[in-house]
Amino acid sequence: MYLLTMSAPMMSFMLTLTHKEKIKTTTMQTLACSMIFFSWMNSSIMLYECMMNDTHCQTKIWNWMKTEHMECKISLHMDLLSSSMLFMVTSMSLFVHMYSTEYMKNDPHKHRFMSYLSLFTFFMLLMMSSNNYILLLMGWEGVGICSYLLMNFWYTRMQANKSGMKAIMMNRMGDIALLMSTMMMMNKFGSTKFENLTHMINNKMQTIMNTISMLLLMGAMGKSSLMGLHVWLPDAMEGPTPMSALMHAATMVTAGIFLLMRSSSILEESKMSLTITAWMGATTAFFAATMGTSQNDMKRMMAYSTCSQLGYMALAMGISKYSISLLHLMNHAFFKSLLFLGAGITMHTIKNEQDIRKLSSLMKQTPMTYMGLMTASLTMTGTPFLTAYFSKDQMMENSYKNSMLYWLATITAALTALYSTRLMYFSFTKKPQYTHTQKPHTTSEKDILMNSMIMMLTLMSISTGYMTYTMLTQQQHPLITQKLILTPLMCSMTTSMLMTTLYTNNNLHNKTTLTTLWKNFNSNAWNFNTFYNNMIGEKMLTLAHYQTYKHSDKGILEKIINNNLTNIMMHNSQNISKFQSTKMTQHLLTMILFYSSFTMHIKSQKLNNSVLFWKNTGCSFKSCLGQTMKHNSLMPQFAKLKIVK
Amino acid sequence: MTQYTIWGPLEKVISHRQRVTRLYRKSLNHILSWDMDRNKWRDNAVRLRVVFDQFKDVKDPRLAKSILKKAEGEFFKYQHPQPYIAPWAVGGTLHERNMPPHPKTLELLPIQQEWLDEWIEYYSTHPQD
């Protein structure tokens, strides 16, 4: 069953990609969706087994490699973490596959899109269910490749190419860190299996543990776009919206968080890395939220929101609350993908417009989407008894030991409410701003499949947190709010109401120098891109040009080695060519010299050979004679012959 | 003195008049990007027009140049970091999406065309193959 869960998306990929000319589009879509549905059914059973029956199992598939120092098997590991992630990934993949059948119906490359989605699901499942770091790395890299392919789906767009390259470059840093940590584990422990590592780790190897956990954290930073390596995520919105919903909101970006959860036994041995993780998380949450407040592109705003929520998850892990982090991860997957899928419908309604300055009063055109997006926004702000309430406020309460972290998280909650309100107000409730060319067409929200996906995700966004809280955290949630929980809640509610009032009264357009500077700073993403371009990219390119190309390639290698070699060769060949003259006497002299030297050489060699021959035979005879004293059969025939002669 | 450029490589090519008209149009776009409300933008647009009309009769080229430079500086200071770009315009979200290939890429070389013609002729006469 475990193998079938994973192989179904792979089969879907193979069939849809290779038989695209033979299979009809509708058949292909049905095939892909049914394969993912099959996978989802299996993962639901696995979740039931692991969550309800507390099962823990490992399945060996095949021995991959065996060396002197280590052994690596392809085997699957199924526990509460894996099964929860598997369920979440297959659910989201199923929703997105079904949604894409309608959303991408006018695109000429539907086959390719569906096949990439299936391939991504396969690699994601491989990563989640692996039982060692090497297999996890395979899934990790596969997911990165799929991310690039899907981001660059419209490959004729220059901006999409740039975004894909940027994502690959940024992810590569994290990948290298993960690879280094895996190699270090192999070197120090001789195994990369999660279970073995849990038993081998001890407090005595503090430096090694610190190094490994920091490398793992860096790997997570790249994939989960934590502060520093986050710049690729907003640009990743160049791809189609369903892909953004699946990869850059729900599943792929949570791979880094999953890695840290999986490596919890290593992280717990290094207090330094835990502290850094917590601070990294809180800072990411805060700065991404500030950037989200000043974005006008709907999808980029949601990307920064994702970044902020991932920061919350990292914060929860930094304070050793892994179960709450996992809970928030699952909750986030549902409400964020709802936001993205809803945004997709909104964009289709108003002719692919995704700037919120041009979206307005869409509540009448898309009531179902409005309802879904409103639910997702309220969930994200932590409204009581909705999904995120059970995870977000818990992690804030637990971070109270460090008051700085707590207040940073609380301010972030208020900022979350700010950008959610801004998004909802400008997209749905504001007075119409569009011109006659952009006026929404009346055919919006007629796709039953897309609407049903929105409905289902809305229900999941309301109920997942309540349903899974007890099962994941093994404790009862105190439904009555406590004092600490009230603070972030009050902050976010007050901000929402304040912003709605200000927007309605149109009082937020004071264009002073300070507001312009703040807006510029936030819109340019705290100048991270500028810093990377000017301070790292440009400097590295200059260094590469001058040091590697000009001094090394063109300098040492070419001037000293290549040029000198050519000069020597030219000189020698010119000297040799002097023999090729038109003088007959010279030719005759050369011939005589050659023949005389040749005959002399042959004669001298014959003489030498005869002397050597007798010497050699004599020696061999002597040695063989010594051997025959012990073993008569060893006397070589060759030596015998020489003696006779 | 801050170094700014809003025209890029065009700065030395375009005339003074072009610079003024383009600055006016660009300013209108950026004001619209700042003011999300179109009614509010209308007020600001009228005010901008008044400012431009105030200096339209300046005959002294040096003075006109200095006024333009000052205006460009002000624009540079207050320009929107994310100006609105229509989806189908250059830099928009629909631009270059599923672009058809250039017609020349579908053209065959004479040798290829000859081979293709022969191939079609052969298969039309030998359908069993």
PDB file of C-alpha atoms in Angstrom, chain A residues 107-109 154 156-158 294-297 351-355 357-358 422 426 430-431 433 435 438 506 509 511-513 516 519-520 523-524, chain B residues 30-40 44 76-88 91-100:
ATOM      1  CA  ASP A 107      -4.035  26.705 -22.027  1.00  0.00           C
ATOM      2  CA  PRO A 108      -2.452  24.771 -24.906  1.00  0.00           C
ATOM      3  CA  HIS A 109      -0.057  22.901 -22.579  1.00  0.00           C
ATOM      4  CA  TRP A 154       5.137  29.774 -19.446  1.00  0.00           C
ATOM      5  CA  THR A 156       8.228  32.244 -23.303  1.00  0.00           C
ATOM      6  CA  ARG A 157       8.001  34.805 -20.507  1.00  0.00           C
ATOM      7  CA  MET A 158      11.362  36.324 -19.705  1.00  0.00           C
ATOM      8  CA  SER A 294       2.729  47.309   1.056  1.00  0.00           C
ATOM      9  CA  GLN A 295       2.287  44.902  -1.836  1.00  0.00           C
ATOM     10  CA  ASN A 296      -0.274  45.609  -4.523  1.00  0.00           C
ATOM     11  CA  ASP A 297       0.012  42.375  -6.417  1.00  0.00           C
ATOM     12  CA  LYS A 351      -9.336  39.436 -17.180  1.00  0.00           C
ATOM     13  CA  ASN A 352      -6.234  38.219 -15.362  1.00  0.00           C
ATOM     14  CA  GLU A 353      -5.864  41.403 -13.368  1.00  0.00           C
ATOM     15  CA  GLN A 354      -4.066  40.762 -10.107  1.00  0.00           C
ATOM     16  CA  ASP A 355      -3.312  44.289  -8.955  1.00  0.00           C
ATOM     17  CA  ARG A 357      -5.779  48.716  -7.096  1.00  0.00           C
ATOM     18  CA  LYS A 358      -7.847  47.610 -10.068  1.00  0.00           C
ATOM     19  CA  ARG A 422      -6.439  45.461   2.932  1.00  0.00           C
ATOM     20  CA  PHE A 426      -9.720  46.494  -1.997  1.00  0.00           C
ATOM     21  CA  LYS A 430     -14.458  48.929  -2.437  1.00  0.00           C
ATOM     22  CA  LYS A 431     -16.357  51.068  -4.898  1.00  0.00           C
ATOM     23  CA  GLN A 433     -12.590  51.359  -9.970  1.00  0.00           C
ATOM     24  CA  THR A 435     -12.829  50.906 -16.581  1.00  0.00           C
ATOM     25  CA  GLN A 438     -11.683  45.576 -17.421  1.00  0.00           C
ATOM     26  CA  ASN A 506     -10.449  57.233   2.599  1.00  0.00           C
ATOM     27  CA  HIS A 509      -3.311  58.631   1.472  1.00  0.00           C
ATOM     28  CA  LYS A 511       1.931  61.158   0.842  1.00  0.00           C
ATOM     29  CA  THR A 512       4.709  62.519   3.038  1.00  0.00           C
ATOM     30  CA  THR A 513       8.419  61.899   2.560  1.00  0.00           C
ATOM     31  CA  THR A 516       7.115  57.335   0.729  1.00  0.00           C
ATOM     32  CA  LYS A 519       6.637  52.376   1.288  1.00  0.00           C
ATOM     33  CA  ASN A 520       9.726  52.233  -0.917  1.00  0.00           C
ATOM     34  CA  SER A 523       8.022  47.507  -1.541  1.00  0.00           C
ATOM     35  CA  ASN A 524      11.649  46.795  -2.328  1.00  0.00           C
TER      36      ASN A 524
ATOM     37  CA  HIS B  30       2.285  57.334 -10.782  1.00  0.00           C
ATOM     38  CA  ILE B  31      -0.322  59.506  -9.068  1.00  0.00           C
ATOM     39  CA  LEU B  32      -2.913  56.937 -10.104  1.00  0.00           C
ATOM     40  CA  SER B  33      -0.729  54.220  -8.638  1.00  0.00           C
ATOM     41  CA  TRP B  34      -0.534  56.110  -5.351  1.00  0.00           C
ATOM     42  CA  ASP B  35      -4.189  57.136  -5.139  1.00  0.00           C
ATOM     43  CA  MET B  36      -6.206  53.989  -5.342  1.00  0.00           C
ATOM     44  CA  ASP B  37      -9.387  56.031  -5.536  1.00  0.00           C
ATOM     45  CA  ARG B  38      -9.957  57.366  -9.056  1.00  0.00           C
ATOM     46  CA  ASN B  39     -11.918  60.409  -7.839  1.00  0.00           C
ATOM     47  CA  LYS B  40      -9.036  61.441  -5.660  1.00  0.00           C
ATOM     48  CA  ASN B  44      -4.498  65.507  -8.041  1.00  0.00           C
ATOM     49  CA  PHE B  76      12.125  60.730  -8.704  1.00  0.00           C
ATOM     50  CA  LYS B  77      11.566  61.360  -5.010  1.00  0.00           C
ATOM     51  CA  TYR B  78       7.860  60.611  -4.993  1.00  0.00           C
ATOM     52  CA  GLN B  79       7.526  57.999  -7.717  1.00  0.00           C
ATOM     53  CA  HIS B  80       5.629  54.843  -6.827  1.00  0.00           C
ATOM     54  CA  PRO B  81       7.818  51.801  -6.117  1.00  0.00           C
ATOM     55  CA  GLN B  82       5.322  49.488  -7.802  1.00  0.00           C
ATOM     56  CA  PRO B  83       3.594  51.472 -10.562  1.00  0.00           C
ATOM     57  CA  TYR B  84       0.525  49.878 -12.076  1.00  0.00           C
ATOM     58  CA  ILE B  85       1.233  47.880 -15.228  1.00  0.00           C
ATOM     59  CA  ALA B  86      -1.656  46.508 -17.271  1.00  0.00           C
ATOM     60  CA  PRO B  87      -1.524  42.686 -17.612  1.00  0.00           C
ATOM     61  CA  TRP B  88      -1.046  42.751 -21.374  1.00  0.00           C
ATOM     62  CA  GLY B  91       6.163  43.794 -17.793  1.00  0.00           C
ATOM     63  CA  GLY B  92       2.559  42.805 -17.102  1.00  0.00           C
ATOM     64  CA  THR B  93       1.450  39.398 -15.929  1.00  0.00           C
ATOM     65  CA  LEU B  94       0.110  38.291 -19.317  1.00  0.00           C
ATOM     66  CA  HIS B  95       2.972  39.643 -21.369  1.00  0.00           C
ATOM     67  CA  GLU B  96       4.851  37.000 -23.424  1.00  0.00           C
ATOM     68  CA  ARG B  97       2.655  34.217 -22.046  1.00  0.00           C
ATOM     69  CA  ASN B  98       2.300  31.326 -24.550  1.00  0.00           C
ATOM     70  CA  MET B  99       3.746  33.527 -27.241  1.00  0.00           C
ATOM     71  CA  PRO B 100       3.525  31.911 -30.702  1.00  0.00           C
TER      72      PRO B 100
END
